[in-house]
Each structure stands twice: as C-alpha cells, then as structure tokens.
Coordinates of C-alpha atoms and ligand atoms in Angstrom, one line a residue:
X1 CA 37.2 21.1 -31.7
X2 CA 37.4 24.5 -33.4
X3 CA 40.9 26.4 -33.0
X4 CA 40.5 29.8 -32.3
X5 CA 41.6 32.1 -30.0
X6 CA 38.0 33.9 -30.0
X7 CA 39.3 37.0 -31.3
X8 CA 37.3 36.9 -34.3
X9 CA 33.8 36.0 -32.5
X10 CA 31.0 37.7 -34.2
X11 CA 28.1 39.1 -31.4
X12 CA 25.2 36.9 -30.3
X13 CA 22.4 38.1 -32.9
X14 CA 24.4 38.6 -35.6
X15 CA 22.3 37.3 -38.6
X16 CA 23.5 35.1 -41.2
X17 CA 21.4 34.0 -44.0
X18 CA 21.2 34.1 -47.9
X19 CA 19.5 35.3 -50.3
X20 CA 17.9 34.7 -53.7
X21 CA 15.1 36.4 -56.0
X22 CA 11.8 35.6 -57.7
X23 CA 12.3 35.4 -60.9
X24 CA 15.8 33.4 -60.5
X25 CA 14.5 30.8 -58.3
X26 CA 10.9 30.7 -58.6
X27 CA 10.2 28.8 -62.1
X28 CA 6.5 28.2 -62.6
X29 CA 6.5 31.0 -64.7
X30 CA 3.2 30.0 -66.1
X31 CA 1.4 28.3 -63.0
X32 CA -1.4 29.3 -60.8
X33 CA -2.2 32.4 -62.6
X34 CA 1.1 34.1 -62.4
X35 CA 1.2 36.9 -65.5
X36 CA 3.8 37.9 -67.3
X37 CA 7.1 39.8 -66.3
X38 CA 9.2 41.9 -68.2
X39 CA 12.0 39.7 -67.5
X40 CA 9.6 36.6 -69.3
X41 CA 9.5 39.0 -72.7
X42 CA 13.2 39.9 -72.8
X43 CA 14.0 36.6 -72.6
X44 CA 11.9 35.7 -75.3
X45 CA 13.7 38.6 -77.2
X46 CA 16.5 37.7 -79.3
X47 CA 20.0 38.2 -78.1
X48 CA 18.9 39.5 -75.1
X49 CA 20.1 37.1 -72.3
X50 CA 22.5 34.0 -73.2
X51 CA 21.7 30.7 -74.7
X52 CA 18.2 31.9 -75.1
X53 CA 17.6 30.6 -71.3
X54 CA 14.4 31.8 -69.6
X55 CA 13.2 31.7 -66.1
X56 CA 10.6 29.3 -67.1
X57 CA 11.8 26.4 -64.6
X58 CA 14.7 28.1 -62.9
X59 CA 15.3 25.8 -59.6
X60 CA 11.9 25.1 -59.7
X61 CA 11.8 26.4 -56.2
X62 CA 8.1 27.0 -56.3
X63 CA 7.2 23.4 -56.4
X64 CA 10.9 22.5 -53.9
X65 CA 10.4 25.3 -51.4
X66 CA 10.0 22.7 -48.7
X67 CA 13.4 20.6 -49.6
X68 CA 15.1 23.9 -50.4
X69 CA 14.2 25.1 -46.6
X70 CA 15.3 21.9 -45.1
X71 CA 18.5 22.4 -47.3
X72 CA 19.1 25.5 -45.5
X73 CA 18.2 24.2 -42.0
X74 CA 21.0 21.4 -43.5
X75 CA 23.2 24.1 -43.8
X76 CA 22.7 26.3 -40.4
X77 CA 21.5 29.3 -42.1
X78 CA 19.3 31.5 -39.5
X79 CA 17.5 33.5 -41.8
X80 CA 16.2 33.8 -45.8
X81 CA 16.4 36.7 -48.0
X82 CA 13.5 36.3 -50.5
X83 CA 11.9 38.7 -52.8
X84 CA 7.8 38.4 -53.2
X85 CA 7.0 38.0 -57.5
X86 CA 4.4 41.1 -58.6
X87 CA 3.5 39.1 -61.4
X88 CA 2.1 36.1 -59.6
X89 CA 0.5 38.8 -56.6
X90 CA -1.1 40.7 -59.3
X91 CA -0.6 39.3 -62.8
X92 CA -1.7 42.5 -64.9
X93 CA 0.5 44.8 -62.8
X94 CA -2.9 46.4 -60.9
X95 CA -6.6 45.1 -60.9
X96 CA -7.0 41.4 -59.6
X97 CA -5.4 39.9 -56.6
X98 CA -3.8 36.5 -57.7
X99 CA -5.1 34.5 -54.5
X100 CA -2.9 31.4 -55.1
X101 CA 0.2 33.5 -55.8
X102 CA 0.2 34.9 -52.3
X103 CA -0.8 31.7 -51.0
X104 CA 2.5 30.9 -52.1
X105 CA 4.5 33.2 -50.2
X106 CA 2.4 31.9 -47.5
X107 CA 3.4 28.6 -47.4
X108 CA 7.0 29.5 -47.6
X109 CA 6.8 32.1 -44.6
X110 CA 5.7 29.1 -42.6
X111 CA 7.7 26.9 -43.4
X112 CA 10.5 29.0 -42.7
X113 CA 9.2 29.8 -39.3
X114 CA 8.6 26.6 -38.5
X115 CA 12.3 25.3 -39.6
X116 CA 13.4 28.2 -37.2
X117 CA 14.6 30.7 -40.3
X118 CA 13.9 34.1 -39.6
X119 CA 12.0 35.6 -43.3
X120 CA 13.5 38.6 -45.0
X121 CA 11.4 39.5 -47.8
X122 CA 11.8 41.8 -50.4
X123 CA 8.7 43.6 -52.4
X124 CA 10.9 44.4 -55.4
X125 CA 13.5 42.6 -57.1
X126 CA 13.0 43.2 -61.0
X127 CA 10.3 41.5 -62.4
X128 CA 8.1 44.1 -63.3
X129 CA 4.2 42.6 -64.9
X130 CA 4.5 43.2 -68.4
X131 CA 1.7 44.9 -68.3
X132 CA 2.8 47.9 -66.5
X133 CA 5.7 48.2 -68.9
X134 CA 3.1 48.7 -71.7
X135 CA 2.0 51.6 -70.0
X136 CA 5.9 52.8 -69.4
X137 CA 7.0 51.3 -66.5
X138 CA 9.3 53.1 -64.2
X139 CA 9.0 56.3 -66.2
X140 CA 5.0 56.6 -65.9
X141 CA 4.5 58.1 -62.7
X142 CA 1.4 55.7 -62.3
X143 CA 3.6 53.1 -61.6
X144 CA 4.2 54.5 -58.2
X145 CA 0.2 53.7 -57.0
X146 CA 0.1 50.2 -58.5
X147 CA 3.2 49.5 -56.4
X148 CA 1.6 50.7 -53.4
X149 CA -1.6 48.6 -54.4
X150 CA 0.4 45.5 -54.8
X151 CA 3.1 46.1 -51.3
X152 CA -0.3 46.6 -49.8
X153 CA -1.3 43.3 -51.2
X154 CA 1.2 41.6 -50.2
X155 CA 1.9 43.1 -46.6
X156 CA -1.6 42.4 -44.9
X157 CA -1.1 38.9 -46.2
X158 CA 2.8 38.4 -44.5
X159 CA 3.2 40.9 -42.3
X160 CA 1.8 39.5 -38.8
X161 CA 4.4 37.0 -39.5
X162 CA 7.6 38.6 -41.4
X163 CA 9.2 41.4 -39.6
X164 CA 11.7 42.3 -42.0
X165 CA 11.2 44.1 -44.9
X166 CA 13.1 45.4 -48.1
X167 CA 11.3 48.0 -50.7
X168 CA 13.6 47.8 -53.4
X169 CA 16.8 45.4 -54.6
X170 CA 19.1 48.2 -56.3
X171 CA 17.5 51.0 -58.1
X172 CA 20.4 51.8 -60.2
X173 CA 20.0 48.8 -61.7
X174 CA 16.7 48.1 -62.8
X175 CA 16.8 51.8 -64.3
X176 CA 20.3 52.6 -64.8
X177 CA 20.3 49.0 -66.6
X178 CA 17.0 48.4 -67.8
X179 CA 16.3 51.9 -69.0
X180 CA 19.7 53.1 -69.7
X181 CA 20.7 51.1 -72.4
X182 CA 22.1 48.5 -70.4
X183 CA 21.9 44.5 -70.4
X184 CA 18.6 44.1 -68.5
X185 CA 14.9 43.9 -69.1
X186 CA 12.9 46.0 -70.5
X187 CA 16.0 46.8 -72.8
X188 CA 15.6 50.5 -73.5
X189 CA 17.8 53.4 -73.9
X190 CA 15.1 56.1 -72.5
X191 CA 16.7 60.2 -73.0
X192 CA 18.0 61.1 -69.5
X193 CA 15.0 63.2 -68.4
X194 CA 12.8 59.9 -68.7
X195 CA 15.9 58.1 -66.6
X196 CA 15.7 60.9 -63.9
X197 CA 11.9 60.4 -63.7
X198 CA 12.5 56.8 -63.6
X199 CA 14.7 57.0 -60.4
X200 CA 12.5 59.5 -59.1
X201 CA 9.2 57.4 -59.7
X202 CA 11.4 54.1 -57.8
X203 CA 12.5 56.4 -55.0
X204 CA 8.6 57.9 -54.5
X205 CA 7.2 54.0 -54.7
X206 CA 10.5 53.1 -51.7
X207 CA 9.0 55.4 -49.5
X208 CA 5.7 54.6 -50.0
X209 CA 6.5 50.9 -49.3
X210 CA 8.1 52.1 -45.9
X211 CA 5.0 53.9 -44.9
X212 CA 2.9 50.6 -45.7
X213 CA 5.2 48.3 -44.1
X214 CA 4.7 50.8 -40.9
X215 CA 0.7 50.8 -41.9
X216 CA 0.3 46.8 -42.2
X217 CA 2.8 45.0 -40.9
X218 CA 3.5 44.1 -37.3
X219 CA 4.3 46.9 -34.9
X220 CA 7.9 45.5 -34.3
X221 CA 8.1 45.4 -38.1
X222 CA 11.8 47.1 -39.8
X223 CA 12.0 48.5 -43.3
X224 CA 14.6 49.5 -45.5
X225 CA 16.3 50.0 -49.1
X226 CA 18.5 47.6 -50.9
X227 CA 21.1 49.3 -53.1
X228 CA 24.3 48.4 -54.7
X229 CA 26.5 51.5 -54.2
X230 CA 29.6 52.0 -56.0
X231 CA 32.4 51.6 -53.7
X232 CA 35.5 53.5 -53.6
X233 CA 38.2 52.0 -51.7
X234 CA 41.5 53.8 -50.4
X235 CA 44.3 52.5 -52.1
X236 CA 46.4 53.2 -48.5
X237 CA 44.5 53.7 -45.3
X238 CA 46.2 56.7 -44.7
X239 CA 43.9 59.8 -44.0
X240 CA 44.8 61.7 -47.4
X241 CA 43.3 58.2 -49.2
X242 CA 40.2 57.8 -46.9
X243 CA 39.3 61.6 -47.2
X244 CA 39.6 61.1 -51.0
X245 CA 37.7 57.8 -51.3
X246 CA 35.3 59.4 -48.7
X247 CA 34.6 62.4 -51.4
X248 CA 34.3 59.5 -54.3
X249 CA 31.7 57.8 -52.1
X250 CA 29.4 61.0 -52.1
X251 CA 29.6 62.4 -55.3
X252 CA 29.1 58.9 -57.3
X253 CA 26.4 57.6 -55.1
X254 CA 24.8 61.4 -55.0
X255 CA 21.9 60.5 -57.1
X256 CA 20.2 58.2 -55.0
X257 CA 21.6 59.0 -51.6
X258 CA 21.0 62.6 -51.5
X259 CA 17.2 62.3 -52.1
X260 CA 16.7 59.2 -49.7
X261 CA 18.6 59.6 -46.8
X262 CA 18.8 63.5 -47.3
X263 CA 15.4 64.4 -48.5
X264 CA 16.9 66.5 -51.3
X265 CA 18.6 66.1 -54.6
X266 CA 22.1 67.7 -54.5
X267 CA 22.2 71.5 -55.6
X268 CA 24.9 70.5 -57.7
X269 CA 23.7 67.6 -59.1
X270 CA 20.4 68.9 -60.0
X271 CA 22.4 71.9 -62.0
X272 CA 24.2 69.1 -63.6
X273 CA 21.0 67.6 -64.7
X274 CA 19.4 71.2 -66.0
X275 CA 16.1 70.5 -67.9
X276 CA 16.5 66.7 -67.8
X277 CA 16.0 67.2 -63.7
X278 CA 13.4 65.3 -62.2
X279 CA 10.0 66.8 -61.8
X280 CA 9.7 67.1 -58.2
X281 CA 5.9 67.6 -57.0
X282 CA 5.0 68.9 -53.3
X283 CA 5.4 66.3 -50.5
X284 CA 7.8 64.0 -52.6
X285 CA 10.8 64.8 -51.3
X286 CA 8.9 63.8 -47.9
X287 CA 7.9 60.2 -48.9
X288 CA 11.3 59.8 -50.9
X289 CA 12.6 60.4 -47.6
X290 CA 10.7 58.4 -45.0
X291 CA 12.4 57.3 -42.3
X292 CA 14.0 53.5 -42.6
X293 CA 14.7 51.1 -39.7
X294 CA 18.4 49.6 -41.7
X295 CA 20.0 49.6 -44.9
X296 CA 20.4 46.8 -47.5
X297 CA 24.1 46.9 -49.0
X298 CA 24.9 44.9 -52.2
X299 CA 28.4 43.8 -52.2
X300 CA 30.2 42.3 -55.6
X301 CA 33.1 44.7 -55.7
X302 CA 35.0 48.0 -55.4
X303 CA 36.9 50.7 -57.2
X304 CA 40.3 52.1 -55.3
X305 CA 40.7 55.6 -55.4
X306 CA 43.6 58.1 -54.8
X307 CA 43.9 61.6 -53.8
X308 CA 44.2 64.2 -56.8
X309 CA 44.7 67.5 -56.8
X310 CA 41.3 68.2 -59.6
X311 CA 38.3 69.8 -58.0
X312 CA 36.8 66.4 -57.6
X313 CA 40.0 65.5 -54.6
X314 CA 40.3 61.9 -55.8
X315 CA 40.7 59.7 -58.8
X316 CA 39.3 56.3 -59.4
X317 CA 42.2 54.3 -60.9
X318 CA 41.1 51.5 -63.8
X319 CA 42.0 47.9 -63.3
X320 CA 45.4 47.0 -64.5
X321 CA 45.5 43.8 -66.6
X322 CA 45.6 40.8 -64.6
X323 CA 44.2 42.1 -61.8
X324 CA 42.4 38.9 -60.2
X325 CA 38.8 38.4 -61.9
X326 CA 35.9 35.9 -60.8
X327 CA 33.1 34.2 -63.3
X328 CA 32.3 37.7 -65.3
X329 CA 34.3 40.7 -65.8
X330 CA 32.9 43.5 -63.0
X331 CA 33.5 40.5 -60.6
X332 CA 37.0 41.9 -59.0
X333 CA 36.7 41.0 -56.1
X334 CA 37.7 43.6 -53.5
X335 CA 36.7 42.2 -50.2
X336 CA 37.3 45.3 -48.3
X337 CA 34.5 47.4 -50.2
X338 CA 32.4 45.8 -47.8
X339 CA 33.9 47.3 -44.5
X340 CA 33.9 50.9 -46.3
X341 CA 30.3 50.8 -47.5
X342 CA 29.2 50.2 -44.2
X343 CA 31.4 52.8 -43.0
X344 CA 30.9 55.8 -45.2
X345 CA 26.8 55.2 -44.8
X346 CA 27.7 55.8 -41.2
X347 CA 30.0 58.6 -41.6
X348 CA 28.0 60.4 -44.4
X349 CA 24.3 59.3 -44.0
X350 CA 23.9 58.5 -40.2
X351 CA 23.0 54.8 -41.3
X352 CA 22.8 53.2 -37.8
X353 CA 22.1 49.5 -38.8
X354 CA 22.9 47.6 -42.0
X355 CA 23.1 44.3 -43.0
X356 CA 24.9 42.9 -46.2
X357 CA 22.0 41.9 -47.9
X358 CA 24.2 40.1 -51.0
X359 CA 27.4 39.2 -51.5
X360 CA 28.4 37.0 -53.5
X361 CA 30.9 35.4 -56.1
X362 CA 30.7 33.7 -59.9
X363 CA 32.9 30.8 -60.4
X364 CA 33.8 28.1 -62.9
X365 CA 32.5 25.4 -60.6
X366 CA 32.5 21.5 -61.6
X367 CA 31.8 18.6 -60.1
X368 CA 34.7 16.2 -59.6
X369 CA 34.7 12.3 -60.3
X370 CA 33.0 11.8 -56.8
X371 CA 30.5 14.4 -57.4
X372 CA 32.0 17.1 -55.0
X373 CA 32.4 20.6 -56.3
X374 CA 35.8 22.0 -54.9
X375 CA 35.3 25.8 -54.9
X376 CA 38.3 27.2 -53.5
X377 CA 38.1 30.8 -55.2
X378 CA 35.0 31.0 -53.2
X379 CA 36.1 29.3 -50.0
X380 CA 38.6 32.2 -50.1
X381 CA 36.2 34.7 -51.5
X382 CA 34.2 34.0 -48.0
X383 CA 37.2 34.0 -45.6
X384 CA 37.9 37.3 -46.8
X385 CA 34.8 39.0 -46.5
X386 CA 34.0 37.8 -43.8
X387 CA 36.3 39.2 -42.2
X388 CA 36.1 42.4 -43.5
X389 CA 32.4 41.7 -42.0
X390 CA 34.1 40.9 -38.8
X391 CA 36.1 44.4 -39.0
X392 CA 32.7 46.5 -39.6
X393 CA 31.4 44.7 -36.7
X394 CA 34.6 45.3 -34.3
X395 CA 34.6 49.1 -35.5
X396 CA 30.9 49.5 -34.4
X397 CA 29.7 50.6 -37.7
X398 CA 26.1 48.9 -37.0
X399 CA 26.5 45.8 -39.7
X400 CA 23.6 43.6 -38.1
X401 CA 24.2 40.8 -40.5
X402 CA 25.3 38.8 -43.9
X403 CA 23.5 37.1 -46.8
X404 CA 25.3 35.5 -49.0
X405 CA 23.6 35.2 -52.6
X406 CA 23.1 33.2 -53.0
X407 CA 21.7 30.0 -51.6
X408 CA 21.6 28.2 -54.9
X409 CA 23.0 28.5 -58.9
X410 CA 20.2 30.4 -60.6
X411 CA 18.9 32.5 -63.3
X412 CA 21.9 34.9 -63.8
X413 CA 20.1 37.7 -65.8
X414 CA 21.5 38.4 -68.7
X415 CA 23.9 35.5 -68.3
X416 CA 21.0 33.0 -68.1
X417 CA 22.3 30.2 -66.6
X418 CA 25.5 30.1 -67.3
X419 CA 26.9 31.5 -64.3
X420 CA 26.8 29.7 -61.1
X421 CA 26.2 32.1 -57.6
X422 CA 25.6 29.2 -55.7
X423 CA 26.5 28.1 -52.1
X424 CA 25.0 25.2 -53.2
X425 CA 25.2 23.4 -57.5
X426 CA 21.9 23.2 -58.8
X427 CA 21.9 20.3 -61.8
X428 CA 19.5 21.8 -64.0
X429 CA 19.0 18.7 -65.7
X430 CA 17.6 17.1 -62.6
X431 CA 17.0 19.9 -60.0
X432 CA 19.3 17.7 -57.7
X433 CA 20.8 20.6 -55.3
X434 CA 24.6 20.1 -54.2
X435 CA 26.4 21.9 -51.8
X436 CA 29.7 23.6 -52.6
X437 CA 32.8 22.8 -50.0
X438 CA 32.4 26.8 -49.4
X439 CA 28.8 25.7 -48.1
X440 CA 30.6 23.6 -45.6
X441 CA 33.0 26.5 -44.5
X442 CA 30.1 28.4 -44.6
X443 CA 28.1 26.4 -42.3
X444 CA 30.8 25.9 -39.6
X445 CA 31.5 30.0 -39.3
X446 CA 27.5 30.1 -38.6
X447 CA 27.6 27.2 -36.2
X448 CA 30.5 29.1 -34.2
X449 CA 29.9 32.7 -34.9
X450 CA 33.7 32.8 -35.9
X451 CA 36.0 33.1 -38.5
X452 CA 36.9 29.7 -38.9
Ligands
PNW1 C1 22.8 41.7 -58.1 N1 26.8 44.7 -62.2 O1 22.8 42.2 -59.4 C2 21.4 41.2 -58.0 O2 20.7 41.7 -56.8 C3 21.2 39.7 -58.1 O3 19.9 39.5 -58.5 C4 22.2 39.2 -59.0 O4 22.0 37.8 -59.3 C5 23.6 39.4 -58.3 O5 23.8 40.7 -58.0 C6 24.7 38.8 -59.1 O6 24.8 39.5 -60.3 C7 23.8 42.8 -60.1 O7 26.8 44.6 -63.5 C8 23.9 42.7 -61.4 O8 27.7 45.4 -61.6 C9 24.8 43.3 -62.2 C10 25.8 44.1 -61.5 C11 25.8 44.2 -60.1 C12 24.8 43.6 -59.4

C-alpha cells in the first residue's frame, strides 16, 4: 500500500526517464569503424582528465545495450535519453557514412521500443571527430554543414521510429569549456571573437538540426535545445527577490537565449562584445531561431540572488563556507533552481513545454558488506527535486517530464571515473551494474506517479 493523500500525483503522461551520453557510456571506442573524438585525444593528453582514464570501455554499453535496457525496464523507467556518437556515424567528421555505427543506434531504438521505452535521442553531446577539430572545430564555420550532413545521416536512419529529438546538450559548455580555457576537450583558450563565432557557429548548426528533424523525421516528430542555464534563485519569494532573480535570469543567460528563442543578439550585449561580436551573415538569425517543439533544461544547481540597488537590480551572493556540497565543488545542490528555470523560460521566452532533460547528483557511494549501496544524499537529493518538479507541474509552467542522469556511473569528463552519477553502481572491474537504494525510491515514484 502506498500512503498518500494524492496530493502530490503527477499527470498521466508525465515522462520519466534518464539519461546518459555517448562517449560516457558507449566504450568501444575503437570498434566497428568508429574514428576518433576529441574527447579520445584529450584523454590521451597529459593532465587533462583524472587518473589518466579514457572512454575506451566506459560501461561497455555498446556490447550490454540489451541488459542495460532490461535494467531499465527492471527499474520502470518509461523513456531513455541517449545521445547518437558523430564519430562512429561518420568517423572523419564528413565524407563516409560508418554503416555499422548507425546500425548501432538501430538496434538500441528497437530494443527500446520493443521493452516499451519511449527513445529520446540526442545528435550532439560532445564528442566532436577529431578530425573536424583539425580543421577548427566549433570556430570554423564549416563545421555547421558537416553537422547538417551527419543529423541528416543519422535522422533518415531513426526517425520513422524516434519522435523525440535534442540538437545540442549545453552549448556553453562545450565552448565556454572546451574553447574557453576551461576543463574540457579540445582544451583551448581561443581570444573571445573566436568564442563568439564558436557559439554562433553551434547556434547556426541547432537550427539547422531543427529544420532536418522537421525534413526527415516522422511528421509527429518534436525538436528542441538542451542547455544548462545558470539559475538564479530568490533568496525570499517575495516579489522584490523574484523581480531581481528574474533580471539575473536574462542578463546571464543573454548570450544564448537572446539569439535562439529571440532571433536577435541583445543590443546591449552585442555593444558589450564590440569587435569581438559575432559575424552575423543574412538569414542566420533565421535558422538560429527556428521554431522548437520544447526545451531541454540541465539541472545540477543554482545561485540565490538578492535585490540591489546597482543598475544591474540584483546581486548574486557567493556560497558561504559550509554551505552543503555533493561529490565535486559546483555541486550545491539547490533543488528549487529547477522550479525557476522552468518558470522564467515561461515568463521570459514563452517556452510552452520543457522537460528536465538531466538532473542529477555526485556522491561518495560504496557498497556495504552485503553489497547494497545506501545512497541517502541522493535519496534525499530526489525527494527534493522532485518535488520542486511536482511544483512546476502544479503551477502550469509546461514541465512534460524528468531524466535523471544518469542511468548508470560513467565517464565523468574531466573527472574520469571517479565520480559516480549513477542511479545504478557500475563495477568497472566487472561491468556488473548495481542499483542504488535511490533507484528503488526512484522506481516506486514512477510506478505511482507520486511523491512517495
Ligand atoms: C552535464 N559544471 O555536464 C552533462 O550534460 C553531462 O554529460 C555530465 O556528465 C553531467 O552534467 C554531470 O556533470 C556538466 O561545471 C558539466 O557546472 C559541468 C558542469 C555542468 C554540467
């Protein structure tokens, strides 16, 4: 018997799922023809990600897709977030068609289907062929055709089957991290007008993913972005915090939002920017700008603002010292980030539908004598934003669904793996997959479609 009142019932439809990536699942790095990824070199670069790890086995989910989807079907989920690997599609970054690699993501979509999980698949989620990068990457503006070329590619071959679509997993970082002299492949630290031509080039190659996905795929087919906004949360819900926080919201997310869901870059922001602007050519703005079906919101954390009396109207207030803190330091977790992201992409951008593509939590997780692994900071982690889910619901703010990421421990970037995201303990010694207790809770809050 389940004890609720009913109170805190999520709608019939609501979608939960969760999610992973390519190149931190996949594993057969070097199998079937699959080329090289940026993410391969960097972590054959020294110092670059931790312990030296690479994603050359990773869950070996390429050869365990089948036992990983019965895992989920174990564990209730109703639908699987999966990103699509360039490199294995087409392993020089343009030219050849990899048959066998799509033949992969073949065999998965069915499988899927056939276990009754609905296939959310993502065209982009950082593993970039090597081979593009020698020509630039994300700053060559010829990056933007071979990613048409290759969401073309891999489209015709899923789309009569996979009716939801994501261009892009968070922009701001694969440039702002990868390009900005940050802790992710390709490792540069590019002068800000090649960074603004980076964004710009990823925004141009989003909306021409859109229009493919409304070329190719099945007529009931929905596309969108993922991103990872900054979120500023009201320190008191009071409507001096919210207008403040509201204000933080569109100034720090400008760069992105402005261009996508706008069709323009900010006056401001472009004066800001001077020479280093973007170069915009005619008709850009247009594809940057293509309509989308939902949004995709990344949620790991938050930043709580206040009123100020500056021309900005707010102020983002640091961290104090022991301030609670999961697995890595920008972990904090702030649960109800996720009930304001949804709500200020309402409020500012019109954003009708959205799902909470990730969210997530790192912890120190061990198993115990019996081989369980008692995750509590992540059993309360869930609770908590889940019902802040449960609020964007009840407010009407269009929140379709959650993903959590992430189905299993994987390859944590720069962290290698070292940090475990896992509903569910991968022993990478074996590739025997464990659930967590938080799996469990999980599982019964899908089986009831309440806050259990
Ligand atoms: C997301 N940060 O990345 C990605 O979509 C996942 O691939 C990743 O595994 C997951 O979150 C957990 O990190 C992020 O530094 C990486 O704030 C870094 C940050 C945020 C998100």
């Amino acid at each position: 018997m389940t004890v609720n009142i009913g109170k805190d019932r999520f709608p019939e439809g609501f979608v939960w799922g969760s999610a992973t990536a390519s190149f931190q699942v996949e594993g057969a790095a070097w199998t079937d023809g699959r080329g090289e990824s940026i993410w391969d070199r960097f972590c054959r670069t020294p110092g670059k990600v931790a312990a030296g790890h690479t994603g050359d086995i990773a869950c070996d989910h390429y050869h365990l897709w089948k036992q990983d989807i019965s895992l989920m079907k174990d564990l209730g989920m109703q639908a699987y977030r999966f990103s699509t690997a360039w490199p294995r599609v087409i392993p020089g970054g343009r030219g050849p068609v990899n048959k066998a690699g799509l033949d992969f993501y073949d065999r998965l979509v069915d499988g899927l289907l056939e276990a009754g999980i609905v296939p959310f698949t993502t065209l982009f989620h950082w593993d970039l062929p090597q081979a593009l990068q020698d020509e630039g990457g994300w700053v060559n503006r010829n990056i933007v055709e071979a990613f048409g070329v290759y969401a073309e590619q891999v489209v015709k071959r899923l789309g009569d089957r996979v009716k939801h679509w994501m261009t892009h997993n968070e922009i701001p970082c694969f440039i702002g991290l990868g390009y900005g002299n940050g802790p992710h492949a390709p490792g540069l630290d590019v002068s800000r007008k090649d960074l603004n031509r980076a964004y710009h080039n990823a925004f141009l190659s989003h909306g021409l993913a859109v229009r493919i996905v409304r070329e190719f795929a099945r007529k009931d087919a929905e596309v969108g972005l993922v991103n990872n906004p900054l979120i500023p949360v009201p320190l008191a819900e009071t409507p001096a915090h919210l207008d403040a926080a509201r204000k933080a919201f569109i100034r720090i997310g400008a760069n992105l939002n402005e261009p996508i869901f706008k069709g323009a870059y900010a006056p401001w922001w472009l004066e800001e920017q001077g020479a280093d602007a973007p170069d915009i050519r005619d008709g850009d703005m247009e594809i940057i700008s293509s309509p989308t079906d939902f949004l995709g919101i990344n949620v790991y954390s938050g930043v709580f603002v206040e009123p100020s009396e500056d021309p900005a109207g707010y102020r983002v207030l640091p961290f104090p010292k022991g301030y609670p803190n999961l697995a890595l330091p920008w972990l904090k977790p702030v649960p109800q980030a996720l009930y304001w992201c949804c709500r200020y992409y309402r409020e500012a951008y019109g954003i009708r539908k959205s799902y909470i593509t990730e969210a997530g939590c790192a912890c120190e997780d061990e198993r115990d004598e019996s081989g369980r692994i008692i995750d509590l900071a992540r059993v309360q982690w869930l609770r908590d934003h889940v019902r802040e889910a449960h609020r964007a619901v009840r407010d009407g703010l269009g929140l379709a669904g959650f993903f959590q990421w992430s189905l299993l421990d994987n390859f944590e970037w720069a962290e290698g793996y070292l940090k475990r995201f896992g509903m569910v303990y991968v022993d990478y010694g074996t590739q025997e997959r464990i659930p967590k207790e938080s799996a469990y809770l999980y599982k019964e809050i899908i089986r009831t479609g309440m806050i259990v």
